[in-house]
CSV table of C-alpha atoms in Angstrom, one decimal:
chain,number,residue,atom,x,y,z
A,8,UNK,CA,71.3,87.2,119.0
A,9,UNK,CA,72.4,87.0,115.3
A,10,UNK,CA,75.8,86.9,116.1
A,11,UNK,CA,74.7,84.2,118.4
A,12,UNK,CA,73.3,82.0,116.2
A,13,UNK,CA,75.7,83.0,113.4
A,14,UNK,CA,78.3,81.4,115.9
A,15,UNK,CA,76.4,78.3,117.0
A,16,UNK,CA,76.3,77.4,113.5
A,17,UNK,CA,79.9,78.4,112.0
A,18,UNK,CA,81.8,74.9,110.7
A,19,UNK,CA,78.2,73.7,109.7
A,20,UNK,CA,78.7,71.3,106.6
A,21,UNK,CA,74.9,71.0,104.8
A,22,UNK,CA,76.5,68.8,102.2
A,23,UNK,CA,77.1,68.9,98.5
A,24,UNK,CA,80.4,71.0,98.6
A,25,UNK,CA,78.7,74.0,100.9
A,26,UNK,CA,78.4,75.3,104.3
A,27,UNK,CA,76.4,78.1,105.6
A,28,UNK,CA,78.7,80.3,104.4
A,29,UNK,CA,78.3,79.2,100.9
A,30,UNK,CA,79.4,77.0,97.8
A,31,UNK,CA,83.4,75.6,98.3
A,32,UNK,CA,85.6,77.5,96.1
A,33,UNK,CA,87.4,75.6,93.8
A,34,UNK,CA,88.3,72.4,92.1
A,35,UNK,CA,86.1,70.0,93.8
A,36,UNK,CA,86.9,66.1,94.6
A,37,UNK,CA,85.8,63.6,97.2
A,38,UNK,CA,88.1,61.8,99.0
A,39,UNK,CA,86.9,58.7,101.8
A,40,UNK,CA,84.4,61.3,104.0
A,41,UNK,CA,85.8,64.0,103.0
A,42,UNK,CA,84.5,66.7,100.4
A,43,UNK,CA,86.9,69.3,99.4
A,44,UNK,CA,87.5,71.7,96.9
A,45,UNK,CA,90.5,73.1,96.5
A,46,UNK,CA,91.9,76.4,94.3
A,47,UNK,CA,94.9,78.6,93.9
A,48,UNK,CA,94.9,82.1,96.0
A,49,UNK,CA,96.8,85.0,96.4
A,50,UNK,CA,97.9,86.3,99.9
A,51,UNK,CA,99.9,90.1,101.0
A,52,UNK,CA,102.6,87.9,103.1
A,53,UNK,CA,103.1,84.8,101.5
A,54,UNK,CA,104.5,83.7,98.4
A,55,UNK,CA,102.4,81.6,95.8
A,56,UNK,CA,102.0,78.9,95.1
A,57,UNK,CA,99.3,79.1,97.9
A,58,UNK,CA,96.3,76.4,97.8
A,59,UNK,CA,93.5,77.1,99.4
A,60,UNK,CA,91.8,73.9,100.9
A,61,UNK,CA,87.6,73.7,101.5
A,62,UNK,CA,86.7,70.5,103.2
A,63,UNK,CA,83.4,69.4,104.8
A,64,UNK,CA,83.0,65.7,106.4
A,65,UNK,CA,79.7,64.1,104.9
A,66,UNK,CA,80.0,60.7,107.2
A,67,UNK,CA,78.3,60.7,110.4
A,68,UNK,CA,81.8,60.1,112.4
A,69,UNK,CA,84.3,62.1,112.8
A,70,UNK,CA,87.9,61.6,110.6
A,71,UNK,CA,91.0,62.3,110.1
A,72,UNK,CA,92.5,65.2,108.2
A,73,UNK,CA,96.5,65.0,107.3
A,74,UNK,CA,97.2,67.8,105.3
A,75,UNK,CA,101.0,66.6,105.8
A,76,UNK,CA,99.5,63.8,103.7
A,77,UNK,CA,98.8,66.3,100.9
A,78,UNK,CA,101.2,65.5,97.7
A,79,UNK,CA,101.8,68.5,95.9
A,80,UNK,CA,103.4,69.1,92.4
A,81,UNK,CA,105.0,71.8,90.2
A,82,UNK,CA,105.1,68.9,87.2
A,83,UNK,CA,108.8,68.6,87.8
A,84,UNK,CA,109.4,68.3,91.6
A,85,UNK,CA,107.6,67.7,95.1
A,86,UNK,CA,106.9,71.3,96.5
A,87,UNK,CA,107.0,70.9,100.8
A,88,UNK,CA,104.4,73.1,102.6
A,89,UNK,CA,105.8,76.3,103.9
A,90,UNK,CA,105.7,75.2,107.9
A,91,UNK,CA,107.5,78.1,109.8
A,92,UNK,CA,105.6,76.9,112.8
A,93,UNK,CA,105.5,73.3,112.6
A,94,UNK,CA,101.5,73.5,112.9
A,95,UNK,CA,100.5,71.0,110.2
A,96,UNK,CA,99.9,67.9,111.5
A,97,UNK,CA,96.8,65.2,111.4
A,98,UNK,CA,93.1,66.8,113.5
A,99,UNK,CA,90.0,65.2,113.5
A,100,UNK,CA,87.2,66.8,112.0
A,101,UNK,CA,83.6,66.5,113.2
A,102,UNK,CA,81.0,64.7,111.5
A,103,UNK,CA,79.1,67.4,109.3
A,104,UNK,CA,81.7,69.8,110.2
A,105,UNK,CA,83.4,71.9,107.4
A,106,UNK,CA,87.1,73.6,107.4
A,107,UNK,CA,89.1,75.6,105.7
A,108,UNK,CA,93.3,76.1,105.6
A,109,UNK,CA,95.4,77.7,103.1
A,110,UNK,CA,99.1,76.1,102.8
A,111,UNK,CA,101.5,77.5,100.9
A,112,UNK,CA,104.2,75.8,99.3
A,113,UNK,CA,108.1,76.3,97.9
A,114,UNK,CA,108.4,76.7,94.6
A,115,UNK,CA,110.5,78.8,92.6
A,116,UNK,CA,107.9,79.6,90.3
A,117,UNK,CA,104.2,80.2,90.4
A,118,UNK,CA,102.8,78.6,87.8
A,119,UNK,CA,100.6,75.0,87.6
A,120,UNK,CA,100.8,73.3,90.4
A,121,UNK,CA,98.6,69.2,90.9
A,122,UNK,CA,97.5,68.2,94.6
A,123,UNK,CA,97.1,64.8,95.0
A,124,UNK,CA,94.3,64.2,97.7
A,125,UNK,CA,94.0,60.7,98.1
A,126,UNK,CA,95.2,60.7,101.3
A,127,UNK,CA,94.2,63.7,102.9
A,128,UNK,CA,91.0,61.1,105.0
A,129,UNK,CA,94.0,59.4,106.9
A,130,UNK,CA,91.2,57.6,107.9
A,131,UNK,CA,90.0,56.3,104.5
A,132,UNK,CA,93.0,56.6,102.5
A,133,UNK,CA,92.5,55.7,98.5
A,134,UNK,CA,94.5,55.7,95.5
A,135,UNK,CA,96.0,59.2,94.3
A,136,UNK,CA,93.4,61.7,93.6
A,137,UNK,CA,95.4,64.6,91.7
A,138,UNK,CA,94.3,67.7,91.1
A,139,UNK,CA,95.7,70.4,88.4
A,140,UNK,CA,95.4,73.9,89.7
B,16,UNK,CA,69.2,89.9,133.5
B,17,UNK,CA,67.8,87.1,134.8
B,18,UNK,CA,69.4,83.5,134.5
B,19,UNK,CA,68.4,82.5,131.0
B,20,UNK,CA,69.7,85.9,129.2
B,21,UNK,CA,72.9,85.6,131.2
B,22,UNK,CA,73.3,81.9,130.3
B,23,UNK,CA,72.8,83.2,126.7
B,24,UNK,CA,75.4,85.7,127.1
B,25,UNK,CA,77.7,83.7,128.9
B,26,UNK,CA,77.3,80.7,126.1
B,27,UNK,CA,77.9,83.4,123.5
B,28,UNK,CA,80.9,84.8,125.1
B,29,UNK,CA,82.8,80.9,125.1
B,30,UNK,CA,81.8,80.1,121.7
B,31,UNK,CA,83.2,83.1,120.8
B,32,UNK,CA,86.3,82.0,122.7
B,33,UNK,CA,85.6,78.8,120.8
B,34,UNK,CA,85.6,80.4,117.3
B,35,UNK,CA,89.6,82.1,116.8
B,36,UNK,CA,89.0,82.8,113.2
B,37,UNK,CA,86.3,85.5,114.8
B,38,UNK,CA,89.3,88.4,114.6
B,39,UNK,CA,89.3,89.8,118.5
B,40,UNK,CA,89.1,93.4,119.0
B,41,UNK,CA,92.8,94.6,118.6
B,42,UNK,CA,94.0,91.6,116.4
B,43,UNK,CA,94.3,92.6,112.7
B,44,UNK,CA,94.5,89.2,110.7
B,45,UNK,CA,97.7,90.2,108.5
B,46,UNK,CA,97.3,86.4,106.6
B,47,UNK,CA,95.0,83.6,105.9
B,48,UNK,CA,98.4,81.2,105.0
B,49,UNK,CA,98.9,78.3,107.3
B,50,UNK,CA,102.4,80.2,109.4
B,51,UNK,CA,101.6,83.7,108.5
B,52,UNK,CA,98.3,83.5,110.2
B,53,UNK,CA,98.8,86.7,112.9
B,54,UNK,CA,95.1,86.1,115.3
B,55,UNK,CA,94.1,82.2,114.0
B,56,UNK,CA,96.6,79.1,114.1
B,57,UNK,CA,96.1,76.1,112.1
B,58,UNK,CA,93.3,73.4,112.7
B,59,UNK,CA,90.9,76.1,114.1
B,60,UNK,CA,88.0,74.0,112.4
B,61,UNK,CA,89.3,70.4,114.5
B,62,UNK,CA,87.5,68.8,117.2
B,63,UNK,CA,91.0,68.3,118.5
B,64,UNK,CA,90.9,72.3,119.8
B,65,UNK,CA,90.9,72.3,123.5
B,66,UNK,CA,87.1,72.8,123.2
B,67,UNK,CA,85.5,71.8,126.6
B,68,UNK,CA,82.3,69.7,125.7
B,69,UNK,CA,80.0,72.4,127.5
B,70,UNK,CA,76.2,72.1,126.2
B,71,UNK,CA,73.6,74.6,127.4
B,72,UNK,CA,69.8,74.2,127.2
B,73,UNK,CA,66.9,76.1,127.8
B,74,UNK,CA,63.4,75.0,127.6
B,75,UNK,CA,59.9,75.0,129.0
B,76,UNK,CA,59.2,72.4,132.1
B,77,UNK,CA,56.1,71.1,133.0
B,78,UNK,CA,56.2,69.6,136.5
B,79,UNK,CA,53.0,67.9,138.6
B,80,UNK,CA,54.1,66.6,142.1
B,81,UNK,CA,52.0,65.9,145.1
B,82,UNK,CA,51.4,69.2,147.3
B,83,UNK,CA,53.2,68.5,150.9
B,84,UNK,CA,51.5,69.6,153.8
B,85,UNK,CA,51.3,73.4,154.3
B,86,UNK,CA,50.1,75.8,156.9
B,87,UNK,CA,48.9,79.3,156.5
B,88,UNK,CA,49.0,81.0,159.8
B,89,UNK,CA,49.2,84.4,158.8
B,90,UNK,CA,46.5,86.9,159.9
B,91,UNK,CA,43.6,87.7,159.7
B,92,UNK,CA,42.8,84.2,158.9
B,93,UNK,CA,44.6,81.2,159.6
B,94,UNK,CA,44.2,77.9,157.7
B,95,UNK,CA,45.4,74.4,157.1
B,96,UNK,CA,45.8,72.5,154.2
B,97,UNK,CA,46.1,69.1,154.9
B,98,UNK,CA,47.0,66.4,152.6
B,99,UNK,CA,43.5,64.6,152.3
B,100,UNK,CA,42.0,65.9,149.2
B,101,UNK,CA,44.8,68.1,148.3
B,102,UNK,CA,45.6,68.0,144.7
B,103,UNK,CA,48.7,67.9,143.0
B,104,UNK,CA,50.8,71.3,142.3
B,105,UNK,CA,51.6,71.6,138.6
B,106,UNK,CA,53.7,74.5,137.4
B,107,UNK,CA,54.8,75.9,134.5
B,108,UNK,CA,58.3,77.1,134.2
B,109,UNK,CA,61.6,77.5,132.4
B,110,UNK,CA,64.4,75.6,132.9
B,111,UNK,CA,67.9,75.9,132.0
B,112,UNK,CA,71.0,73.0,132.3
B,113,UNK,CA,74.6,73.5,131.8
B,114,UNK,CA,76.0,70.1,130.8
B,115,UNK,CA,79.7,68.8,130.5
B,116,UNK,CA,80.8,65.3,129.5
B,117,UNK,CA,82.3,62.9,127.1
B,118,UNK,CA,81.1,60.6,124.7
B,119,UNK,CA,79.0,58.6,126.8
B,120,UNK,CA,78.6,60.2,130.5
B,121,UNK,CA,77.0,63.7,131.3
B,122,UNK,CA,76.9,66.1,134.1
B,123,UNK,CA,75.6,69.3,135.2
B,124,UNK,CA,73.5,71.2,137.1
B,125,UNK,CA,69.9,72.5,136.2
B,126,UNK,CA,68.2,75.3,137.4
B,127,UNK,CA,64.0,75.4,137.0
B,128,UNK,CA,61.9,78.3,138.2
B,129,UNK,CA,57.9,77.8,137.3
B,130,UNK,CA,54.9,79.6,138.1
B,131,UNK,CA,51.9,77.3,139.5
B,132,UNK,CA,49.0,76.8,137.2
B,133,UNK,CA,47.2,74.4,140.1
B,134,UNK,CA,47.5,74.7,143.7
B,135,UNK,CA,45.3,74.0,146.7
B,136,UNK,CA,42.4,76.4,146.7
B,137,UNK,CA,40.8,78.1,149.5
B,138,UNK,CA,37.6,80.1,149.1
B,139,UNK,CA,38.1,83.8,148.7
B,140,UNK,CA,41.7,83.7,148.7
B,141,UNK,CA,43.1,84.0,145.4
B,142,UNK,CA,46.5,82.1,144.8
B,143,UNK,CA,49.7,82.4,143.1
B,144,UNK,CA,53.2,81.0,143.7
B,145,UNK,CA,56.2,79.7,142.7
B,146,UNK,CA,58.5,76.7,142.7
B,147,UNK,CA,62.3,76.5,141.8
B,148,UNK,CA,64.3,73.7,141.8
B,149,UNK,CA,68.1,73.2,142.0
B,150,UNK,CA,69.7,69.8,140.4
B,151,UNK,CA,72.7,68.3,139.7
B,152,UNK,CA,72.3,65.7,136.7
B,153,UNK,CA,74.7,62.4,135.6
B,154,UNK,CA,73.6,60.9,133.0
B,155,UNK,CA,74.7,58.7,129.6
B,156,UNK,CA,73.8,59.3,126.3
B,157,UNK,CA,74.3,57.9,123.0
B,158,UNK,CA,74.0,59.2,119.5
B,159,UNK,CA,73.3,58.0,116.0
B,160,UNK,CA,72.8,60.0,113.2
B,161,UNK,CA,71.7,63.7,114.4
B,162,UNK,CA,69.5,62.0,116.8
B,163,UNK,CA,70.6,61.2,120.4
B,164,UNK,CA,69.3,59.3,123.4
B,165,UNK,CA,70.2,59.5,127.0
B,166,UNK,CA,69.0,58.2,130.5
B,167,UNK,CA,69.8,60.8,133.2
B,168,UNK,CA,69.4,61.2,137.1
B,169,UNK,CA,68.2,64.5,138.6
B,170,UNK,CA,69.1,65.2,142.0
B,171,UNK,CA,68.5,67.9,144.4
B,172,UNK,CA,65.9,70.1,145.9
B,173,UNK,CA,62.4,71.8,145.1
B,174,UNK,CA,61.6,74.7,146.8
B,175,UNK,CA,57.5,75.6,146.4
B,176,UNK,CA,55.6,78.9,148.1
B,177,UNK,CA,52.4,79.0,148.1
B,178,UNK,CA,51.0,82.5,148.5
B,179,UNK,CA,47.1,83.7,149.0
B,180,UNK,CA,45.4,87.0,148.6
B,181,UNK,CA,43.6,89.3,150.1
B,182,UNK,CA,40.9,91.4,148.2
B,183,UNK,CA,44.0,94.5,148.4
B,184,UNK,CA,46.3,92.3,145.9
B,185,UNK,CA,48.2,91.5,148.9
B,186,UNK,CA,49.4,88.4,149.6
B,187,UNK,CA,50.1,88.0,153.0
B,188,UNK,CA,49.0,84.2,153.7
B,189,UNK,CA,52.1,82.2,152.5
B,190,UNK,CA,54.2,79.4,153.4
B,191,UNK,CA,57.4,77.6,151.7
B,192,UNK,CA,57.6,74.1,151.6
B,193,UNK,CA,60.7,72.6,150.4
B,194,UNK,CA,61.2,68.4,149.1
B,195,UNK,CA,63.9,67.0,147.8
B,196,UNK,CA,63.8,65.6,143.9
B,197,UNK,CA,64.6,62.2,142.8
B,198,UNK,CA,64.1,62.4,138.9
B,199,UNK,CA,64.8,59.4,136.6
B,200,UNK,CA,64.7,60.9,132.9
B,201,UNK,CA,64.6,60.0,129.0
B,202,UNK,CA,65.6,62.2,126.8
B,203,UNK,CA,65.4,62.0,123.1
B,204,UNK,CA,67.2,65.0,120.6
B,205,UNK,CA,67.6,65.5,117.5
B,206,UNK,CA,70.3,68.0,115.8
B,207,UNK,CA,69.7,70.1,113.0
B,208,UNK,CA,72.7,71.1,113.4
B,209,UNK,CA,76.0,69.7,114.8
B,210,UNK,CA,75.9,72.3,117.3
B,211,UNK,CA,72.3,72.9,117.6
B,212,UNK,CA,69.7,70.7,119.4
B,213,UNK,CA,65.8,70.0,120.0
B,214,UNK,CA,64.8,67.7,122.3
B,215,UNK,CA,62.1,66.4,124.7
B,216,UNK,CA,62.8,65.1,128.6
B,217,UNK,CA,60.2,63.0,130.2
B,218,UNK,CA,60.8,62.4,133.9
B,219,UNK,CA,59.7,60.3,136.7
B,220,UNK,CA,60.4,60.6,140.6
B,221,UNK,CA,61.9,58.0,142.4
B,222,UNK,CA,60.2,58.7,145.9
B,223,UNK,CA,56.8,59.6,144.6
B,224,UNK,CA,55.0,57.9,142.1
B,225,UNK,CA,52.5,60.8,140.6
B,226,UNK,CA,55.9,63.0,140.2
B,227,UNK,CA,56.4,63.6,137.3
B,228,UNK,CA,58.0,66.1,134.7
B,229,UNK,CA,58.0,67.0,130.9
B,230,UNK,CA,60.6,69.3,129.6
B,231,UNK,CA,61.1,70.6,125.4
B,232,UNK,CA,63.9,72.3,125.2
B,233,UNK,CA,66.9,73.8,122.7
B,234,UNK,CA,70.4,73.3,123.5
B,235,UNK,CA,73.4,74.8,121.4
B,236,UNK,CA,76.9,72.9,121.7
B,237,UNK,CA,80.6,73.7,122.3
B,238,UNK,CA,81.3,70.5,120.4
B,239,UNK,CA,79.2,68.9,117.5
B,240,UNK,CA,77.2,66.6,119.1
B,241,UNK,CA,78.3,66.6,122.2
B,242,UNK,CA,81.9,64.0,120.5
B,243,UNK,CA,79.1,61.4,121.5
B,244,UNK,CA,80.5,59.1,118.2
């Protein structure tokens, strides 16, 4: 029954930059319904720069989520999302739903990396909203 | 198991199927990292996933319809109820629905099984029974906020026995009388959760005016809210 439940309410988002499973993790900014938090990880296969995305949709409609939208910087150059499988691509997210993806990106180094998030609400786009990781 | 632990396992077993994050016996997750992701693919948290809008909901049902004509003919004693005088059966019960749809029309099917708590009495001849229904719904709904609204039509047929005892605990003076159900229903939910509901159902036969129902019930969701917005 706990398992159950524990299902039923996995992707929950309660607001404020948390689901059920917690606080978000990370840098935190709001972007058209979207609240996300994002911060560097680590990961046994792939290569950093890896940014690890937390994102929870506050408006009672569902949206849009383009992580192909996602600019990110090593303060010299664009770095493109690792894509071996040509996954990424715009979903909609639930209203109150919360989600989670970690993208890594090319980079010869892996040092400071910004993420601009402005238009990561395809629905709701807004100016650039960087981000320095 | 009877049908409401099975629906429970059942439910459990899709959202499971629902959830491909949950690792599956076998399937060791070698990377969280959008492409080196081993048991999970990207977008596991969309609505886009193949997700089939399945709702299931179990409550308690109150139902109080007219008592048909029955006969007990059983020995030793045979009787008659007739329908002068007779009041109505009410019953107690549990009902469970499994629901499908889109964002405004529903459908399903609805299974009610109820003890009586009234019944036509007959002196010395203790009573019981039971009444089950079968019913295929179609309904709309819309949502705003975590609350919902939908008008629904219940279809299909009631099946009542009426059973009286003897001073041994037996019951051997029965009879079955089947109808067929007409419901026109409101239903008002809210969601605490996107995936969790709480609702009431108030219904209202077609064919029979004193037919009526009341249902509270909880529901848990495939898809948050139903993708009624």
């Amino acid at each position: 029954m706990r398992a159950a439940v524990l299902l039923v309410l996995s992707g929950c988002y309660v607001g404020n930059y948390r689901n059920l499973g917690g606080p978000f993790v990370g840098t935190r900014a709001s972007v058209g319904c979207l609240d996300v938090a994002v911060a560097l990880t680590d990961d046994e296969l792939a290569r950093a720069p890896i940014v690890a995305y937390e994102l929870g949709n506050h408006c009672s409609h569902t949206t849009l989520v383009d992580f192909t939208a996602v600019r990110v910087t090593d303060g010299r150059r664009e770095l493109p999302p690792i894509d071996p499988r040509h996954e990424l691509r715009p979903l909609h997210l639930d209203a109150w739903s919360s989600g989670d993806e970690r993208i890594a990106y090319a980079s010869s180094t892996a040092g400071r990396v910004c993420v601009d998030l402005g238009r990561l609400d395809a629905d709701h786009p807004g100016p650039p909203a960087w981000t320095c990781l | 198991m009877d049908v409401p632990v099975k629906a429970l396992v059942i439910a459990v077993a899709m959202l499971a199927a629902a959830a491909p994050r949950a690792h599956a016996k076998g399937c060791h997750e070698v990377s969280a990292v959008v492409g080196y992701e081993h048991c999970s693919r990207f977008g596991t948290w969309s609505r886009d996933q193949p997700v089939f809008p399945l709702r299931v909901e179990w409550g308690w049902i109150h139902q109080d319809f007219p008592t048909r004509p029955f006969t007990l003919a059983n020995a030793p004693v045979a009787r008659a109820a007739t329908v002068s005088g007779m009041p109505n059966t009410v019953t107690d019960g549990l009902s469970s629905r499994y629901l499908g749809g889109n964002r405004l029309f529903y459908g399903g099917l609805e299974l009610d099984t109820s003890g009586l708590v009234q019944e036509p009495q007959f002196p010395s001849l203790p009573s019981t029974g039971i009444s089950s229904s079968v019913l295929t719904i179609e309904g709309v709904h819309v949502s705003w906020w975590r609350f919902s609204i939908g008008a629904e039509l219940a279809t299909g047929l009631r099946a009542t026995t009426y059973a009286y005892c003897n001073d041994t605990k037996n019951c051997p003076l029965s009879d079955t009388e089947a109808s067929a159900q007409v419901d026109a229903r409101i239903r008002l939910e809210v969601f605490p959760t996107e995936r969790w509901s709480v609702g009431v159902l108030v219904g209202h036969s077609l064919l029979d005016a004193t037919d009526r129902s009341f249902m509270v019930y909880t529901g848990i969701h495939l898809r948050a809210i139903d993708g009624m917005y």
